[in-house]
mmCIF file of N, CA and C in Angstrom:
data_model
loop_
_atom_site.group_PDB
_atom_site.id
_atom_site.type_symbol
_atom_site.label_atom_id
_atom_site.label_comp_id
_atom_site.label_asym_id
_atom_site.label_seq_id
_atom_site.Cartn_x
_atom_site.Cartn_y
_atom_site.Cartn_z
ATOM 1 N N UNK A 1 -129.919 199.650 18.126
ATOM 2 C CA UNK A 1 -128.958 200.071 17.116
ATOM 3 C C UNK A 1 -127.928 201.057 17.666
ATOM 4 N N UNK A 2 -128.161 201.954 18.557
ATOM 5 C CA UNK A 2 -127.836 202.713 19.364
ATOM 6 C C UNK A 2 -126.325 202.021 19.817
ATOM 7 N N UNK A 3 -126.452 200.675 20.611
ATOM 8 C CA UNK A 3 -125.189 200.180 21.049
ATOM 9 C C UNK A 3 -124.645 199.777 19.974
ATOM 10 N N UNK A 4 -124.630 199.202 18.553
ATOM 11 C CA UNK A 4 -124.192 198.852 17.652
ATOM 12 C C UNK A 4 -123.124 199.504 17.611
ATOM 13 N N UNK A 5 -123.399 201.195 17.377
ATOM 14 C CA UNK A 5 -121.722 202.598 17.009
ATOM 15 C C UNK A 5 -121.513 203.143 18.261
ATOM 16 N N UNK A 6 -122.469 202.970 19.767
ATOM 17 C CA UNK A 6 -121.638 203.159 20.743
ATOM 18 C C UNK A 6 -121.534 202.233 21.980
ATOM 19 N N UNK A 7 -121.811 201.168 22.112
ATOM 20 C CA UNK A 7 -121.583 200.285 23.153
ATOM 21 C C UNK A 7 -120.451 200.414 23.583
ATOM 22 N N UNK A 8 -119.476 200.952 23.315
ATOM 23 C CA UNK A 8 -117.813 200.643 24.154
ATOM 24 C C UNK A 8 -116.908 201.812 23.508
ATOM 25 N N UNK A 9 -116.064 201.559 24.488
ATOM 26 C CA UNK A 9 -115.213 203.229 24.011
ATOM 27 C C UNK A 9 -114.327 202.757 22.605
ATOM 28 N N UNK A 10 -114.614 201.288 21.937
ATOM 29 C CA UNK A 10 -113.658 201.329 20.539
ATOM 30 C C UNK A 10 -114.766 201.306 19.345
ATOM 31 N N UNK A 11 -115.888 200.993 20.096
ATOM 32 C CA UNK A 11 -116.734 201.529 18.673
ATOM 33 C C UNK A 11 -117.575 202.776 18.688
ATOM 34 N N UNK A 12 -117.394 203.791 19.941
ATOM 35 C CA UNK A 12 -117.521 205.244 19.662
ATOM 36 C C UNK A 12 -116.194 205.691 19.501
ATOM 37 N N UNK A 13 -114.790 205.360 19.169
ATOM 38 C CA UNK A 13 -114.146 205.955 18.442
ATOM 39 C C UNK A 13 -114.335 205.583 17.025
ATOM 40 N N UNK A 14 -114.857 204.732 16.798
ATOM 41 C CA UNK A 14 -114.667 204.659 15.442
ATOM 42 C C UNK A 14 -115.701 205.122 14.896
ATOM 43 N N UNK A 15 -116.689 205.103 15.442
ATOM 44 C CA UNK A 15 -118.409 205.750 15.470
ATOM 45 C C UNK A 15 -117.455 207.764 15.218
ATOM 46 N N UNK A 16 -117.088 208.112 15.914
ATOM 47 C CA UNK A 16 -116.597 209.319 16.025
ATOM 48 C C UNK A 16 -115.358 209.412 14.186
ATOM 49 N N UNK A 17 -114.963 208.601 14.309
ATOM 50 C CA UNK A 17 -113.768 208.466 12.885
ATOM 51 C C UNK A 17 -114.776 208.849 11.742
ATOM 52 N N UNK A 18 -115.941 207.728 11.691
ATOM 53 C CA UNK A 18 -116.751 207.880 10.805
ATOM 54 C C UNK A 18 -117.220 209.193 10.466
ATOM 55 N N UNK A 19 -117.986 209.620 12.111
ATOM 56 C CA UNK A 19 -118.547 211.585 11.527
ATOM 57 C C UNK A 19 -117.527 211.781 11.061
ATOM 58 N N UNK A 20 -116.208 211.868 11.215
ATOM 59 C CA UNK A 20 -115.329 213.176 10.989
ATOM 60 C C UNK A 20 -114.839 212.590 9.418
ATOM 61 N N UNK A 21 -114.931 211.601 8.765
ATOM 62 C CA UNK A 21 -115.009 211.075 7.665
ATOM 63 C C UNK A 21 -116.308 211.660 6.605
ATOM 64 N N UNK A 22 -117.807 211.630 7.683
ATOM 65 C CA UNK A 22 -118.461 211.761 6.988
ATOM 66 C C UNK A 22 -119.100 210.877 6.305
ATOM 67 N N UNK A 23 -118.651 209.717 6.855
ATOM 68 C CA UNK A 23 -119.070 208.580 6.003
ATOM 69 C C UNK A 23 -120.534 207.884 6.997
ATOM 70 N N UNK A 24 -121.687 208.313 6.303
ATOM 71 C CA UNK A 24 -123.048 207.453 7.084
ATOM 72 C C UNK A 24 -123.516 207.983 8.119
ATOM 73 N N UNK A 25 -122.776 209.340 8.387
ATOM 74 C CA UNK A 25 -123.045 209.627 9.837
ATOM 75 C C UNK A 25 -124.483 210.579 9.969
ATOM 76 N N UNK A 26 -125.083 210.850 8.728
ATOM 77 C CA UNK A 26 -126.388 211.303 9.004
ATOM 78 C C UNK A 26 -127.653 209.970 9.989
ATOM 79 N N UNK A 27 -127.472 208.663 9.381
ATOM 80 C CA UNK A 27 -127.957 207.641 9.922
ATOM 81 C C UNK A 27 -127.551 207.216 11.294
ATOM 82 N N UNK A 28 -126.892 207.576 11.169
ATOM 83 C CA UNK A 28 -126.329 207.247 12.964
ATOM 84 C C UNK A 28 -127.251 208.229 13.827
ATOM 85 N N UNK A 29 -126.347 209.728 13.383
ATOM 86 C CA UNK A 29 -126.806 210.795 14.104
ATOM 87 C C UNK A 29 -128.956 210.728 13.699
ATOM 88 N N UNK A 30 -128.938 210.249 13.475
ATOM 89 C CA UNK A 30 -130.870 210.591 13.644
ATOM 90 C C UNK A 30 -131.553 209.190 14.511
ATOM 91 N N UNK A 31 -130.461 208.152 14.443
ATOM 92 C CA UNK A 31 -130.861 206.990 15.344
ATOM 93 C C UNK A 31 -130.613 207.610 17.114
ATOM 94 N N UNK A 32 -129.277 208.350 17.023
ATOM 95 C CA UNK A 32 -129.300 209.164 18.158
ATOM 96 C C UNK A 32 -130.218 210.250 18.722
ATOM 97 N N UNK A 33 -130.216 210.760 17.571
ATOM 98 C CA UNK A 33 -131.508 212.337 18.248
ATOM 99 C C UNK A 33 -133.116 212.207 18.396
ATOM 100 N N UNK A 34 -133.334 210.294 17.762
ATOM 101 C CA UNK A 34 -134.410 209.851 18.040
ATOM 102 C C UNK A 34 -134.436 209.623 19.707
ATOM 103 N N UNK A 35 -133.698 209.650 20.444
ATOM 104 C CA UNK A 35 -133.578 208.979 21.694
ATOM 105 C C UNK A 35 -132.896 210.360 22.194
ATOM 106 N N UNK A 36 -131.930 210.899 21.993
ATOM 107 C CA UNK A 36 -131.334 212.185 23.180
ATOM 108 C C UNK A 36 -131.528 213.590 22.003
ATOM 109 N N UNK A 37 -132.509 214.095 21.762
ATOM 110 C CA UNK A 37 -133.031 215.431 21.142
ATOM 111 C C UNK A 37 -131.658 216.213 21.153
ATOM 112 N N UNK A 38 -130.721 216.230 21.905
ATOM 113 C CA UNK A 38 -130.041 217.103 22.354
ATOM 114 C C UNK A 38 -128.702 217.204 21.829
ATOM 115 N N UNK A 39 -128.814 216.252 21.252
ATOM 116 C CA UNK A 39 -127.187 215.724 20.593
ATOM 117 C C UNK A 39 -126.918 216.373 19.430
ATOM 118 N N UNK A 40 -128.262 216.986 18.616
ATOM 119 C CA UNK A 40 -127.550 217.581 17.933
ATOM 120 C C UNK A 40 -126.570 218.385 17.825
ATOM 121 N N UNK A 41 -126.394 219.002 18.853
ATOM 122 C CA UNK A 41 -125.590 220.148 19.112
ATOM 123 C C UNK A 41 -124.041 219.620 19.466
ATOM 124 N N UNK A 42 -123.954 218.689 19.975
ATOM 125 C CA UNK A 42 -123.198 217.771 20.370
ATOM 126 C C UNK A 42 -122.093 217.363 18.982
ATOM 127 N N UNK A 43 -123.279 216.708 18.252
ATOM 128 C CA UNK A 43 -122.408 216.023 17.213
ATOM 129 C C UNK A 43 -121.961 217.994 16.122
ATOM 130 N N UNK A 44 -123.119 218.199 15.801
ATOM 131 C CA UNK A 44 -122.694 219.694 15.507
ATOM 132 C C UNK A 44 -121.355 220.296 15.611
ATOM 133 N N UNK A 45 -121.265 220.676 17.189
ATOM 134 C CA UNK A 45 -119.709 221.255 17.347
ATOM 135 C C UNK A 45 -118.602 219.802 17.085
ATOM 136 N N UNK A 46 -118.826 218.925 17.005
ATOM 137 C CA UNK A 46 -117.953 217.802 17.028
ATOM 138 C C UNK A 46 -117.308 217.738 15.204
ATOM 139 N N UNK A 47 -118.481 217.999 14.214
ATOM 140 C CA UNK A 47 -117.845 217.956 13.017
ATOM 141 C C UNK A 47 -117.527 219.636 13.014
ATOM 142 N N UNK A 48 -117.880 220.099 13.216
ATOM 143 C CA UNK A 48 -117.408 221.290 12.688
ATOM 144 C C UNK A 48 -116.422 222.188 13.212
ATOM 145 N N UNK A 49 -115.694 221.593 14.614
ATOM 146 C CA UNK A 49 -114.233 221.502 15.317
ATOM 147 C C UNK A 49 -113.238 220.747 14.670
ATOM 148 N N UNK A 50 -113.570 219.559 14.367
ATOM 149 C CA UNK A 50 -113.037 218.899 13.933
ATOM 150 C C UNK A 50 -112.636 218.792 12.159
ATOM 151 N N UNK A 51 -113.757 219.079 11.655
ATOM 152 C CA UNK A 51 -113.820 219.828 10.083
ATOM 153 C C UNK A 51 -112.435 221.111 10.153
ATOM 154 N N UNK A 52 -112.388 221.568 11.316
ATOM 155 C CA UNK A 52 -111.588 222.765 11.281
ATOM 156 C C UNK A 52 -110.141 222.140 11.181
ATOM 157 N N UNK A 53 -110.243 221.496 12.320
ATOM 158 C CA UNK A 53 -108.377 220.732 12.697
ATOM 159 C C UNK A 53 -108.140 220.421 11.532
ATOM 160 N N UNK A 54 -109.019 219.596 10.993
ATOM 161 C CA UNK A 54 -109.018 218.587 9.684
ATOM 162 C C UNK A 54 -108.189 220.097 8.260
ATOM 163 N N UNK A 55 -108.633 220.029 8.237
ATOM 164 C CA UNK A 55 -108.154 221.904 7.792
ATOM 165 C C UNK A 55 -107.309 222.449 7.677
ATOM 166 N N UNK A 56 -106.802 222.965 8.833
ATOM 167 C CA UNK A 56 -106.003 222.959 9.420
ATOM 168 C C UNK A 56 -104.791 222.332 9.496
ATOM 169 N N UNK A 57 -104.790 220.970 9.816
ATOM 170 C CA UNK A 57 -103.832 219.901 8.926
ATOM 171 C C UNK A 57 -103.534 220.277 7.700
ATOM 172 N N UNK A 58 -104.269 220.193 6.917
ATOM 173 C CA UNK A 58 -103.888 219.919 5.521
ATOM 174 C C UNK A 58 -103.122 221.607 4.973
ATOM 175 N N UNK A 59 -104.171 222.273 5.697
ATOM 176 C CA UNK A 59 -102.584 223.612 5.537
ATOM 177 C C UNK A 59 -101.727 223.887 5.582
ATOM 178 N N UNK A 60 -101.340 223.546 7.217
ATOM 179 C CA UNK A 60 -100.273 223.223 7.069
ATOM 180 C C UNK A 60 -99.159 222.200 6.812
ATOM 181 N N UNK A 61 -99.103 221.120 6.119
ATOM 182 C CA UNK A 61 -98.625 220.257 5.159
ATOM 183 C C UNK A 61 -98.637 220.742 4.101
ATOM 184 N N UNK A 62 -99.421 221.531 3.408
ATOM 185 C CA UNK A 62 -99.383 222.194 2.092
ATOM 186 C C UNK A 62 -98.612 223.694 2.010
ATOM 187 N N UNK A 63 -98.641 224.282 3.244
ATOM 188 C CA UNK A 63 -97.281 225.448 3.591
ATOM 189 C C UNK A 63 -96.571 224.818 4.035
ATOM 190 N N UNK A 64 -95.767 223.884 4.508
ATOM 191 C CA UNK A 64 -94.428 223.606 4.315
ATOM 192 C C UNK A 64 -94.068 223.022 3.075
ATOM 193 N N UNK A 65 -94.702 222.050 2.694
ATOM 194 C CA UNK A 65 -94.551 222.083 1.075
ATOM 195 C C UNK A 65 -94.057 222.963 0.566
ATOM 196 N N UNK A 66 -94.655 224.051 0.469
ATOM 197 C CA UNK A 66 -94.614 225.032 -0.227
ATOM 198 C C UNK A 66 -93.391 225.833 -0.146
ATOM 199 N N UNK A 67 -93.212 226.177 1.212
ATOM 200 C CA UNK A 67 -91.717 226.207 2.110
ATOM 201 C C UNK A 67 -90.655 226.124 1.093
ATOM 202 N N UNK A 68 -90.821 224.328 1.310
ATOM 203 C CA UNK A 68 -89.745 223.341 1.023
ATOM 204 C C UNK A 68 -89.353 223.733 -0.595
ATOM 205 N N UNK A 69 -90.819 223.775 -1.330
ATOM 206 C CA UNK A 69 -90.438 223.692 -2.903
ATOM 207 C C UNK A 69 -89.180 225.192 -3.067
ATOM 208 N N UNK A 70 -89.790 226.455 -2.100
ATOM 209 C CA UNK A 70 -89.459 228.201 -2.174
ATOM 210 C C UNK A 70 -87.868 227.992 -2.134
ATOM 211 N N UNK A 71 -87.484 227.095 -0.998
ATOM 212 C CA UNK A 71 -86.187 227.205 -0.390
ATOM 213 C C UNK A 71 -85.370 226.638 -1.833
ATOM 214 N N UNK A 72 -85.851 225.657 -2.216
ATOM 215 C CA UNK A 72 -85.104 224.352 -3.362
ATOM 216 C C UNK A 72 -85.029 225.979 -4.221
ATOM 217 N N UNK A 73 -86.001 226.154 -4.780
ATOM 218 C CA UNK A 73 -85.983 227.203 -6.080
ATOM 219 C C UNK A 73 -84.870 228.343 -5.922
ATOM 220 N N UNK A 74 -84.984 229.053 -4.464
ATOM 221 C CA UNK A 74 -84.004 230.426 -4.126
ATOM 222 C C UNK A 74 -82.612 229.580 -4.242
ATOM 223 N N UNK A 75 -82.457 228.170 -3.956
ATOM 224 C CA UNK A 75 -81.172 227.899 -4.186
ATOM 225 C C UNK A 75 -80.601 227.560 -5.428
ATOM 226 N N UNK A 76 -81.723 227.150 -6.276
ATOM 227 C CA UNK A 76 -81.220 226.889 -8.104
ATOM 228 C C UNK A 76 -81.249 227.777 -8.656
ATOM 229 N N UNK A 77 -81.509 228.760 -7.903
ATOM 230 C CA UNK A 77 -81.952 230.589 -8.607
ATOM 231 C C UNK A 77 -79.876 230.736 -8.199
ATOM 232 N N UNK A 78 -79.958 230.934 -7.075
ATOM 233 C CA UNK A 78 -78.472 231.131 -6.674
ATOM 234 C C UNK A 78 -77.583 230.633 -7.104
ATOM 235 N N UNK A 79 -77.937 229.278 -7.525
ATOM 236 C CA UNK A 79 -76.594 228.828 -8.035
ATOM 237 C C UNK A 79 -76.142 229.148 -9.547
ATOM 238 N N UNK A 80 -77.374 229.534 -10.430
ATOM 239 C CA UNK A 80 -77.914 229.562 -11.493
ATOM 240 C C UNK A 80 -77.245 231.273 -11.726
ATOM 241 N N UNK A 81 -77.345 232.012 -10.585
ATOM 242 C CA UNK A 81 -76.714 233.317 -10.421
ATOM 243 C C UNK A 81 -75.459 233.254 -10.565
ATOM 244 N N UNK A 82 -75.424 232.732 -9.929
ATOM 245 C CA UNK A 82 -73.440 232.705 -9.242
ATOM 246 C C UNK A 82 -72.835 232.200 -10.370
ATOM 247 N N UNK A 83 -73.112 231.119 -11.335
ATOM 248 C CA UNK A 83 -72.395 230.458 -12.509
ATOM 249 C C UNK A 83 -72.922 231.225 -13.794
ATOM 250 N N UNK A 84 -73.673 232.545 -13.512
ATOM 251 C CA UNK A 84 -73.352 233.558 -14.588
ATOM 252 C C UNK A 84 -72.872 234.283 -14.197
ATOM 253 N N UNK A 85 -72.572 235.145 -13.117
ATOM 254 C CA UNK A 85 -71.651 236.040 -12.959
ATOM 255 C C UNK A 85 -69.901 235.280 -12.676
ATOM 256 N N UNK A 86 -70.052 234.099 -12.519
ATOM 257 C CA UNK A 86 -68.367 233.409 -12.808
ATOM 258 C C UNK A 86 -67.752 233.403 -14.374
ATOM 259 N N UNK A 87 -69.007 233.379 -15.190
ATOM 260 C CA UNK A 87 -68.823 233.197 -16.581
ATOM 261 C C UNK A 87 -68.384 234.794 -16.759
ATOM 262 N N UNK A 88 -69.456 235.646 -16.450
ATOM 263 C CA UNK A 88 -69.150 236.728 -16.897
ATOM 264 C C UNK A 88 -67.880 237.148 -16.519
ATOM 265 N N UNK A 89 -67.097 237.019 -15.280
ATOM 266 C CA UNK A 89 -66.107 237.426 -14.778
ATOM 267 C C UNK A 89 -65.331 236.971 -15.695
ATOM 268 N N UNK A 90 -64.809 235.882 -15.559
ATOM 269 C CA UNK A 90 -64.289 235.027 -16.763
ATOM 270 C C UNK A 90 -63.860 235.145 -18.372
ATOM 271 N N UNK A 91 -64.924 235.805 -18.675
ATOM 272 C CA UNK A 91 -64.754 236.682 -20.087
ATOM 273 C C UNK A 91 -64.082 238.103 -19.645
ATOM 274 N N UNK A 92 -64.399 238.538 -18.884
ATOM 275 C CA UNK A 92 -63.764 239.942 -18.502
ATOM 276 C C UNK A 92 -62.415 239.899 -18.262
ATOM 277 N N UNK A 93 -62.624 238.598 -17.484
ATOM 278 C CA UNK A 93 -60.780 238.262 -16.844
ATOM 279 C C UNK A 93 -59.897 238.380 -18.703
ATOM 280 N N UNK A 94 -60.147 237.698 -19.057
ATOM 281 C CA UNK A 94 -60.065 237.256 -20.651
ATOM 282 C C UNK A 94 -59.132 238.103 -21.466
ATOM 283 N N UNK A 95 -60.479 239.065 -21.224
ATOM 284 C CA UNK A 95 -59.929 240.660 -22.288
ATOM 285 C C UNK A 95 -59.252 241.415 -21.803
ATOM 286 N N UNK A 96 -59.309 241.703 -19.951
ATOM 287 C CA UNK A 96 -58.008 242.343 -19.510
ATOM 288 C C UNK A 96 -56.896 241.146 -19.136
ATOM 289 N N UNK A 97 -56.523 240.165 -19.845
ATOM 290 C CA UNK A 97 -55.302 239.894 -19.895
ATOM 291 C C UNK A 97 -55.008 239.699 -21.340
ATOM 292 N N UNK A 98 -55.645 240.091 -22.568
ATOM 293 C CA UNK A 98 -55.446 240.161 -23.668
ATOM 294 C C UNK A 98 -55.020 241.516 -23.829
ATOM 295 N N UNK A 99 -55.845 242.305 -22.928
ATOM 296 C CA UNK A 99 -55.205 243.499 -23.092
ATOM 297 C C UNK A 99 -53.554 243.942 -22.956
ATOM 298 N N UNK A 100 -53.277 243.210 -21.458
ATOM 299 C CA UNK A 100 -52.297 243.129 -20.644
ATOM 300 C C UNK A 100 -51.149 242.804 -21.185
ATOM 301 N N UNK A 101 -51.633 241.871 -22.103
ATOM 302 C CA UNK A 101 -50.352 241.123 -22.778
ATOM 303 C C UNK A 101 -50.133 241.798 -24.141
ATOM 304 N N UNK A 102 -51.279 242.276 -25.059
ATOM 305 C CA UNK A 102 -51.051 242.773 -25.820
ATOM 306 C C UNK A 102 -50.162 244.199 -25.992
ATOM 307 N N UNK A 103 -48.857 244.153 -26.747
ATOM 308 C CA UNK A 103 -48.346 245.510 -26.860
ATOM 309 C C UNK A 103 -49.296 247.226 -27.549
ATOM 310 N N UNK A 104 -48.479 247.928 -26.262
ATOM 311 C CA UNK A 104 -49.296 248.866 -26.610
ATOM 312 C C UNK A 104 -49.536 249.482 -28.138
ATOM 313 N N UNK A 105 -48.366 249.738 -28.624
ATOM 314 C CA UNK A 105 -48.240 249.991 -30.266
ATOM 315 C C UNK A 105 -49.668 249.349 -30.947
ATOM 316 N N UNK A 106 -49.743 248.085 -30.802
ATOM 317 C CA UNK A 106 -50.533 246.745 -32.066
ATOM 318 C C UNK A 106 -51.910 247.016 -31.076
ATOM 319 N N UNK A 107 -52.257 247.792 -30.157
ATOM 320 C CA UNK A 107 -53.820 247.455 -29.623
ATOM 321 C C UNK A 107 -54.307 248.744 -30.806
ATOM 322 N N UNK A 108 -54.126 249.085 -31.584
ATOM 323 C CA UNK A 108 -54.764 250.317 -32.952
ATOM 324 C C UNK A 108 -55.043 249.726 -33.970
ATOM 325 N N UNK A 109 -54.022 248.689 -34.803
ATOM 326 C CA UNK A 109 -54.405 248.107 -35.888
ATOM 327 C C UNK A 109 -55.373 247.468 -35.765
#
């Protein structure tokens, strides 16, 4: 059974895909440590290096995400800024040229 998940270097990679999947690999690994005692240690650091990368990955894909969403937001924040203080200007502009135009006498009534 042994050569079944490793006879050749494409079915100990995939023998290897599987641990790091997790999928069946207790049955494998005890068909192995029936025959090399020693492997536990072997397969051991193998998921739990690899558990890490695995990890690792997904962090960082989920901080740039995250990145990506920060950057989008600071810029709808900005623009969202900028087209209230144009408005506000705008009204201001408004009243000092109502002012401007208005004669001084009639700005009391």
């Amino acid at each position: 059974d042994i050569d079944k998940y490793w006879g050749s270097v494409g079915k100990s990679l995939v023998t290897l895909f599987q641990f790091l999947t997790l999928d069946d690999w207790t049955n494998i690994s005890r068909q192995v440590y029936d025959e090399l005692p020693a492997m536990w240690f072997v397969f051991f650091l193998y998921i739990f290096l690899m558990g890490f990368a695995m990890l690792s990955l997904l962090t960082g894909v989920v901080a740039e995400h995250m990145g990506e969403v920060s950057t989008e937001t600071k810029k709808e924040q900005k623009k969202d800024d900028d087209e209230a203080l144009c408005a506000f200007l705008d009204k201001k502009m408004k009243k000092l040229e109502q002012l401007a135009v208005t004669p001084k006498g009639s700005e009391h009534s």
